[in-house]
Tab-separated table of C-alpha atoms in Angstrom:
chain	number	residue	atom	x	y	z
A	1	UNK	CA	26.835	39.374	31.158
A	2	UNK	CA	28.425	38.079	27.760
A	3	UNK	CA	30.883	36.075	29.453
A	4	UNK	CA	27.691	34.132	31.686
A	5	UNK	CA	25.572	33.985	28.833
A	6	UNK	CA	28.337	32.462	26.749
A	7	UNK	CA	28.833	29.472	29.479
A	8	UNK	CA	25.287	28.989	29.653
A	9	UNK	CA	24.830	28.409	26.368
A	10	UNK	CA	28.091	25.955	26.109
A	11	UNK	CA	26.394	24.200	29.112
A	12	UNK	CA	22.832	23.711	27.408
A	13	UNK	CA	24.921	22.926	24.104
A	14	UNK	CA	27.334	19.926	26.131
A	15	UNK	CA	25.956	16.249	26.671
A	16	UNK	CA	26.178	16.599	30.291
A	17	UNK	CA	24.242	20.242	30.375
A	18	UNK	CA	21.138	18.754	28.348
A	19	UNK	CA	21.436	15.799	30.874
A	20	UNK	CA	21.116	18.278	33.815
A	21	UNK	CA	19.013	20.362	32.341
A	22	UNK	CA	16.123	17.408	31.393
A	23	UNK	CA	16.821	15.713	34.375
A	24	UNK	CA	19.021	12.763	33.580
A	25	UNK	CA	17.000	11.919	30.365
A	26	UNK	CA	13.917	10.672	29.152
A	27	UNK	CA	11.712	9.031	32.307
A	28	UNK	CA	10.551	5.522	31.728
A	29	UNK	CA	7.194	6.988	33.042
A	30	UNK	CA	6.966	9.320	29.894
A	31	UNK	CA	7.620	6.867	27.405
A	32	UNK	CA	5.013	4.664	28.930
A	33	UNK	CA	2.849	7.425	28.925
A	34	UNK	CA	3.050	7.406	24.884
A	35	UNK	CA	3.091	3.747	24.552
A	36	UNK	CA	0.003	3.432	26.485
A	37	UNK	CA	-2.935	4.698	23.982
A	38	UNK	CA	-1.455	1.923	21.727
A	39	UNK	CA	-0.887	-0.557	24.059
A	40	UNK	CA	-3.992	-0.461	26.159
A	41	UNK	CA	-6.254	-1.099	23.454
A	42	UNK	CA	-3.850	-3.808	21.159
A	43	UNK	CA	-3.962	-5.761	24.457
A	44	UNK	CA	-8.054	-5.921	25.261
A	45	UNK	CA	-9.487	-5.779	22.188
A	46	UNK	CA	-6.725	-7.923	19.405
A	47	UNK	CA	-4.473	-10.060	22.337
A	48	UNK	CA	-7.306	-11.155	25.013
A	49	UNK	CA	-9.990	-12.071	21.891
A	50	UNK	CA	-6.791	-14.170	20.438
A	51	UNK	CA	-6.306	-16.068	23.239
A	52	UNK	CA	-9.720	-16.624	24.270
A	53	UNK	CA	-10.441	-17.882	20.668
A	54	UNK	CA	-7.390	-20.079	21.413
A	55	UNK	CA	-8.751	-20.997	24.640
A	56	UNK	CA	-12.335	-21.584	23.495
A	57	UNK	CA	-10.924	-23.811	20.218
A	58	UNK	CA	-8.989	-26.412	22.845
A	59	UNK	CA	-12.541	-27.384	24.605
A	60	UNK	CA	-15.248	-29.337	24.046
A	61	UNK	CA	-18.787	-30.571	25.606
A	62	UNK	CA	-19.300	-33.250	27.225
A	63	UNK	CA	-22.855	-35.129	28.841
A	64	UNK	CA	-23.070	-37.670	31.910
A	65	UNK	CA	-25.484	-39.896	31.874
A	66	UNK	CA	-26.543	-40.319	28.221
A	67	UNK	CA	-28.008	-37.534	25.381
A	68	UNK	CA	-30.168	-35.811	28.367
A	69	UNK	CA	-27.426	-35.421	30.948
A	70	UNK	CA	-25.787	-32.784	32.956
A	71	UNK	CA	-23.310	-31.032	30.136
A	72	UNK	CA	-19.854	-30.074	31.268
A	73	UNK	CA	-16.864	-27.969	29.299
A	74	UNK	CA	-13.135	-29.846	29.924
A	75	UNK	CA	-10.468	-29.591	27.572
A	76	UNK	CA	-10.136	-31.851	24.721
A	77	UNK	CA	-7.042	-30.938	22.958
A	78	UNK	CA	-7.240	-31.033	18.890
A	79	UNK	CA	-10.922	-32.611	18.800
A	80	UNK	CA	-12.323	-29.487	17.144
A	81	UNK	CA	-9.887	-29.034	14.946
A	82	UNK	CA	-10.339	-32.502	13.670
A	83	UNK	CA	-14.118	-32.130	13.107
A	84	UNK	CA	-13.003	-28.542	11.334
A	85	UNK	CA	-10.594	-30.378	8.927
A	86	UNK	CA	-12.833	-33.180	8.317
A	87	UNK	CA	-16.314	-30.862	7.330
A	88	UNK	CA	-16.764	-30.886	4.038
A	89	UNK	CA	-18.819	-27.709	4.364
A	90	UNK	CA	-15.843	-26.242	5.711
A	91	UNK	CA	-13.480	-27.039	2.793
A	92	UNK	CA	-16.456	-26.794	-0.038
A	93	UNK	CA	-16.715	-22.884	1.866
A	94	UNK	CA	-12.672	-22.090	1.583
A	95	UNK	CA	-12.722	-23.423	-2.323
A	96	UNK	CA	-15.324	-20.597	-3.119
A	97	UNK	CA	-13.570	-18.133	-1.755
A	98	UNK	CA	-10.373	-19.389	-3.178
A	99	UNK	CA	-11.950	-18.816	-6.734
A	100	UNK	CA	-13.294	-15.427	-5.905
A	101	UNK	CA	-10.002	-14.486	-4.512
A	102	UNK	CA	-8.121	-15.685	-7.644
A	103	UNK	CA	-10.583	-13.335	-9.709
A	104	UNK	CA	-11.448	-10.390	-8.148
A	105	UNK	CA	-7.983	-9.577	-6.609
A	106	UNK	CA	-6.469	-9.407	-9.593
A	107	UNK	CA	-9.372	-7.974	-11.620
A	108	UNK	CA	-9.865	-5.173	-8.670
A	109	UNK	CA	-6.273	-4.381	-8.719
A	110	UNK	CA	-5.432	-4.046	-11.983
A	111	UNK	CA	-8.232	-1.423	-12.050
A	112	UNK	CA	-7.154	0.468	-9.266
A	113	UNK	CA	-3.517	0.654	-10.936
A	114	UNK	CA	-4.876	1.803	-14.505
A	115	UNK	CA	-7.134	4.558	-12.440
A	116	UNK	CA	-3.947	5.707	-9.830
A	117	UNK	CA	-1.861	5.788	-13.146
A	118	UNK	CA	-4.486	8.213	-15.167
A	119	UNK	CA	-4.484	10.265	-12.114
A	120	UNK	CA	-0.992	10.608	-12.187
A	121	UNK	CA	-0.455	11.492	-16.087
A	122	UNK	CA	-0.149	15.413	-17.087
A	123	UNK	CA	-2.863	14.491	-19.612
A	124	UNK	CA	-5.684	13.844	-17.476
A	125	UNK	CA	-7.737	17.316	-16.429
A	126	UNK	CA	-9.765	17.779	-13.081
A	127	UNK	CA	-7.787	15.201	-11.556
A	128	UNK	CA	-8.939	16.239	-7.894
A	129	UNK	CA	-12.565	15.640	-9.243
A	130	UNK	CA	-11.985	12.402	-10.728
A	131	UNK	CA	-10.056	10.956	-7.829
A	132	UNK	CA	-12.552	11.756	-4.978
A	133	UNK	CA	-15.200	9.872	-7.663
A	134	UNK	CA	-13.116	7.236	-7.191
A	135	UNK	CA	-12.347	6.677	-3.881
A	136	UNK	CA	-15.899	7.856	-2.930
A	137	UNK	CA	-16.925	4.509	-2.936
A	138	UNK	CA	-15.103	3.053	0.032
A	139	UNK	CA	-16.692	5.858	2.544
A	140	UNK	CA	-19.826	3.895	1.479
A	141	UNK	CA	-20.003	0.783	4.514
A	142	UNK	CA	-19.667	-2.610	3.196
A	143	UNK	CA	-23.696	-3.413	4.407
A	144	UNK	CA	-25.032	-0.376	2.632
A	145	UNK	CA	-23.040	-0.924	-0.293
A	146	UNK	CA	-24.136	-4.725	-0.416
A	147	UNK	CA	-27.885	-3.391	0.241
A	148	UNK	CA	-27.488	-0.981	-2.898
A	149	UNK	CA	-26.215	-3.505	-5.272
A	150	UNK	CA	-28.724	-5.973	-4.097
A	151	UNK	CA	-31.383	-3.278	-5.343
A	152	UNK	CA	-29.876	-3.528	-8.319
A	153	UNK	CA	-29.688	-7.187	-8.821
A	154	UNK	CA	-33.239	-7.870	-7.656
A	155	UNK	CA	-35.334	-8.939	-10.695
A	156	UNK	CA	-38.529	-7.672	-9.377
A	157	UNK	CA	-36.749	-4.075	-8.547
A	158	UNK	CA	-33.698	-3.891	-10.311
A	159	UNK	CA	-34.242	-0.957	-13.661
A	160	UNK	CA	-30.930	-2.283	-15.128
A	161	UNK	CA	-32.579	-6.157	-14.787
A	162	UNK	CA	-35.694	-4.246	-16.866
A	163	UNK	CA	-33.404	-2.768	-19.378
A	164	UNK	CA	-31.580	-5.894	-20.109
A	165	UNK	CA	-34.309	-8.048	-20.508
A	166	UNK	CA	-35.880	-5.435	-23.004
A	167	UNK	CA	-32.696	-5.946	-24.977
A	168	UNK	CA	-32.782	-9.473	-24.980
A	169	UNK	CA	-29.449	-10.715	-23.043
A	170	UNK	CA	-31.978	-11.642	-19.485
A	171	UNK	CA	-29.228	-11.764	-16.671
A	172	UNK	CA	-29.823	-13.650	-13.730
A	173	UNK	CA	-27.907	-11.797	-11.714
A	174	UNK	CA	-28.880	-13.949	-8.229
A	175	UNK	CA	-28.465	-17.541	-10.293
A	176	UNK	CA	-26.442	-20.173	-8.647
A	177	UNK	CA	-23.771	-19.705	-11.179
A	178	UNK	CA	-23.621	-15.504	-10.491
A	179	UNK	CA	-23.914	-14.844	-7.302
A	180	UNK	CA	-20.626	-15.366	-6.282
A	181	UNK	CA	-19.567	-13.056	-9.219
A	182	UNK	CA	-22.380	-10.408	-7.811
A	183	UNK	CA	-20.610	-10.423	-4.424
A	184	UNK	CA	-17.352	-10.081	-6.229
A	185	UNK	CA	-18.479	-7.028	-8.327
A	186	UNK	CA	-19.625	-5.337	-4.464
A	187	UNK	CA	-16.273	-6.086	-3.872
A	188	UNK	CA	-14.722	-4.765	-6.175
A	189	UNK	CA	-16.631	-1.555	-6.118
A	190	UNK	CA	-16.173	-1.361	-2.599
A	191	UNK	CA	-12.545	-1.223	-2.695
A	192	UNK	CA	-10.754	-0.399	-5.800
A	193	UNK	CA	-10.590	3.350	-4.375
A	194	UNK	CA	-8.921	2.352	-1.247
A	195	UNK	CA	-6.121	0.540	-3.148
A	196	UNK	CA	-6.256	3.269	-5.785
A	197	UNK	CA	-5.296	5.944	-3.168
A	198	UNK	CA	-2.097	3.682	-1.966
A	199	UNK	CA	-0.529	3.263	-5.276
A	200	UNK	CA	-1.604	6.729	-6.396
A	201	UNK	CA	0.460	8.287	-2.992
A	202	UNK	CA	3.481	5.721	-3.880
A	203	UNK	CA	3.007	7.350	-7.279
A	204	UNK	CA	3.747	11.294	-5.728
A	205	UNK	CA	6.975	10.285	-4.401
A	206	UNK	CA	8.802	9.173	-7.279
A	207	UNK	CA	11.223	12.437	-8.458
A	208	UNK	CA	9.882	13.749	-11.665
A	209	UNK	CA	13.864	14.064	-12.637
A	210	UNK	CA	13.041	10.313	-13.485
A	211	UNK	CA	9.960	10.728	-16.129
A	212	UNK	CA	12.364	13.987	-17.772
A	213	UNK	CA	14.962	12.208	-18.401
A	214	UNK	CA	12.961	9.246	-20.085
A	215	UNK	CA	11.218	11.701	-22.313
A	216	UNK	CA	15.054	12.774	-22.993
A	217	UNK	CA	15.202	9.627	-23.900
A	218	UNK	CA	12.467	9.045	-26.380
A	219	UNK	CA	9.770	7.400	-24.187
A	220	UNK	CA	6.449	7.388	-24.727
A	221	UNK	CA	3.774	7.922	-21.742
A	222	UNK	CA	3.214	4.354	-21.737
A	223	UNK	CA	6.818	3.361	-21.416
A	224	UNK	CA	7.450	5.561	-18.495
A	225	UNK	CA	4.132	4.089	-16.902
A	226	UNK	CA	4.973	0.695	-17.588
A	227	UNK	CA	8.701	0.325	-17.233
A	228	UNK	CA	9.295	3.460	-14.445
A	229	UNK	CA	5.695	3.891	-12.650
A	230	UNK	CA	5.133	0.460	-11.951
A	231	UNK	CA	8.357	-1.233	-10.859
A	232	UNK	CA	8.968	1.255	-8.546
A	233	UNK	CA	5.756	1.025	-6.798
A	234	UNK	CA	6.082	-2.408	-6.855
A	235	UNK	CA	6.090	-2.377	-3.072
A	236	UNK	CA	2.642	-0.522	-2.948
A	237	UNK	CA	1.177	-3.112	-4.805
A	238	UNK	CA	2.251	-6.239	-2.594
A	239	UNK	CA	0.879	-4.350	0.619
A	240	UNK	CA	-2.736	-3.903	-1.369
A	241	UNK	CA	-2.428	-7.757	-2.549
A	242	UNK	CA	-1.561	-8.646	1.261
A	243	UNK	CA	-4.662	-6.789	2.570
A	244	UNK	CA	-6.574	-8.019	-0.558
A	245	UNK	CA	-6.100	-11.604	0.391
A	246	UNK	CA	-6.812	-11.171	3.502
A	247	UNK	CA	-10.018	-9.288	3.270
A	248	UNK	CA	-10.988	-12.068	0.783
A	249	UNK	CA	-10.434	-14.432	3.957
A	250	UNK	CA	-12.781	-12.428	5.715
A	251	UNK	CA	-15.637	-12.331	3.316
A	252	UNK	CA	-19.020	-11.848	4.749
A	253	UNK	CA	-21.226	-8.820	4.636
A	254	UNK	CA	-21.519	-9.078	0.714
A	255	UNK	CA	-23.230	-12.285	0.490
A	256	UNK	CA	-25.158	-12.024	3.925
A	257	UNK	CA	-26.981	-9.582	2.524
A	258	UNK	CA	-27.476	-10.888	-0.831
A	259	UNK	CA	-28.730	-13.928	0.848
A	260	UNK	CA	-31.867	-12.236	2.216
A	261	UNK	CA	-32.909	-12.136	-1.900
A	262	UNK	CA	-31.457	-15.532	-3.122
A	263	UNK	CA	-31.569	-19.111	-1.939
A	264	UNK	CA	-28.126	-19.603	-3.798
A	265	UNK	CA	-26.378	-18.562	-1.320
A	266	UNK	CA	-26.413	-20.830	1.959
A	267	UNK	CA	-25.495	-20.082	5.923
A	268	UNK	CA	-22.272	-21.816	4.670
A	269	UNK	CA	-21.192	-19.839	1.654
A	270	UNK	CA	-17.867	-18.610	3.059
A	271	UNK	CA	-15.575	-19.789	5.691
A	272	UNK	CA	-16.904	-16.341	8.466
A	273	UNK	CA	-20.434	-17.551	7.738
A	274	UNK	CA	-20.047	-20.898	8.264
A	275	UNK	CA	-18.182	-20.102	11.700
A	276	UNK	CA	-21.214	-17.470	12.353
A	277	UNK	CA	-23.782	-20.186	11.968
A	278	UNK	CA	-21.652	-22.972	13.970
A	279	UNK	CA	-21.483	-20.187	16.657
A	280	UNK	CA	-25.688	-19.485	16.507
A	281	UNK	CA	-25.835	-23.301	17.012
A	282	UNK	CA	-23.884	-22.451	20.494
A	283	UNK	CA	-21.242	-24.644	19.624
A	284	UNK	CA	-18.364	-21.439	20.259
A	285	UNK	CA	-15.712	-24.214	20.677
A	286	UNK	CA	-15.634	-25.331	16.916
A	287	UNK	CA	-16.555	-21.550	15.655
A	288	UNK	CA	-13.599	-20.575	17.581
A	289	UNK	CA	-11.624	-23.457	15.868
A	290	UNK	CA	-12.918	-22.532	12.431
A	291	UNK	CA	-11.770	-18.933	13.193
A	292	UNK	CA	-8.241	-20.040	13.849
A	293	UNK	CA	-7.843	-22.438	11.139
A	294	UNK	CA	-9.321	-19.574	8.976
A	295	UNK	CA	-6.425	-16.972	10.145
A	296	UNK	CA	-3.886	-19.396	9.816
A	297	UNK	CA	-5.045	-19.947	6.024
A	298	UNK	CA	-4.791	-16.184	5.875
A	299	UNK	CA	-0.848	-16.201	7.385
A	300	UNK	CA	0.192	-18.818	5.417
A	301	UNK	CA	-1.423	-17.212	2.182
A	302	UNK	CA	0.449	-13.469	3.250
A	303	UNK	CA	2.829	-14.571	3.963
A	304	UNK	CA	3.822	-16.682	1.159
A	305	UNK	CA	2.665	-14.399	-1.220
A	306	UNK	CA	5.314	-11.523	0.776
A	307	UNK	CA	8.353	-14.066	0.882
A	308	UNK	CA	7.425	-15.384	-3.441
A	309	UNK	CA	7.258	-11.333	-4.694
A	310	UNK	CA	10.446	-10.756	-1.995
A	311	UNK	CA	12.533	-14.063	-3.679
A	312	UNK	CA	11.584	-12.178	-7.596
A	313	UNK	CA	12.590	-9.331	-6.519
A	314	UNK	CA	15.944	-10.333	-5.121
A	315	UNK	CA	15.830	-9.030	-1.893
């Protein structure tokens, strides 16, 4: 019995007995099986809306027989692009979100690393407590979020508008020249806990080895933060820039609400709207071409921004 047990176990243990015993490897039909939850769903609901978009952006409308005649779809090649690149609404749309971008980005992530870098000192007490408070926000949906804040920036409802004005400083918190900023504050509110939570998990790996033997060393809590914390979760905070920039891109909930309470804020007032309202119009051939000039903006923005911090970094 020794002796058979001992060649059955040199057989499992041998290439060729694992290959006999799973039956000549792993079946293509088991891989696929894996694959296929993934797969299935990338395909119908990112791959097919691509390339209808695509499809859709290529065609235009055209009449027989004058303003009142039969209309007919027929491919026109880069006509909608053309009249995308040459609206001014279009471009005037991109700049303000170019300026909020430039702002709140960096304002929304340099908060997020001052909170994920609290929440990682010794110092700091109830640490669970204070970093569910933070991240709290973001299980708040962008539409109830912007709903709240709008409460809040309403002067006929807003108690904060009250309190100010009692003090003197009367905000206009819905003017033409802050409601841009308004959205950006939602924003910013919105998502500073979501980009807290990456850095703060890039944060947990580092070896605390590191932060002894720069107290060894002489340095202060602020040195280690600064010159250990932050360059080595440099990484983390490209990846939050990349999906910052690109949710900039995709601005819309935040000022489609707000523009239910001010008239500062047009159909037009950021690229998604103005592609929403061409689309509402039932012109889908130019929304679609506004929608892929607005995600190649986004690609060429990520990706420049990845291969400029990649170049610094010398990798």
């Amino acid at each position: 019995m020794t002796d058979i047990a001992t060649r059955a176990a040199r057989v499992v243990q041998s290439p060729g007995g694992r290959r006999r015993l799973n039956g000549g490897g792993p079946r293509a039909g088991t891989i696929f099986a894996f694959v296929i939850p993934f797969f299935l769903p990338f395909v119908l609901f990112y791959l097919v809306p691509v390339g209808y978009a695509l499809w859709q952006s290529v065609r235009v409308v055209r009449r027989t027989g004058g303003q009142y005649g039969t209309s007919y779809t027929t491919f026109g090649g880069f006509d909608q692009y053309e009249k995308v690149l040459q609206n001014s609404e279009f471009w005037s749309s991109v700049g303000r979100i170019g300026l909020f971008g430039i702002v709140q980005v960096p304002v929304m992530l340099f908060v997020a690393l001052v909170i994920a870098l609290l929440l990682d000192t010794p110092l700091l007490k109830l640490k669970s407590v204070f970093r569910i408070t933070a991240f709290m926000p973001y299980a708040v949906p962008g539409v109830i979020a912007a709903i709240m804040w709008s409460y809040l920036y309403s002067p006929q409802l807003s108690p904060v508008v009250d309190l100010l004005n009692d003090i003197g400083l009367k905000p206009d918190f819905l003017g033409p020249g802050a409601v841009l900023w308004s959205a950006a504050n939602i924003s910013t509110w919105l998502w500073t806990g979501y980009n807290m939570l990456i850095m703060f998990s890039a944060l947990q790996s580092i070896p605390q080895e590191l932060y002894e033997a720069a107290k060894l060393d002489g340095a202060s809590n602020w040195a280690i933060a600064w010159r250990i914390k932050v360059p080595i979760i440099a990484p983390s905070i490209v990846l939050t820039t990349v999906f910052s920039i690109i949710g900039t891109l995709q601005l819309y909930a935040e000022p489609a609400v707000l523009r239910q309470i001010s008239s500062n804020i047009s159909s037009t007032f950021t690229p998604n709207m103005l592609a929403y309202a061409v689309a509402s119009g039932n012109n889908y051939q130019q929304a679609a071409a506004i929608s892929v000039v607005i995600a190649v903006i986004t690609f060429v923005l990520s990706f420049g921004f990845m291969r400029l911090t990649s170049k610094r970094a010398g990798l």
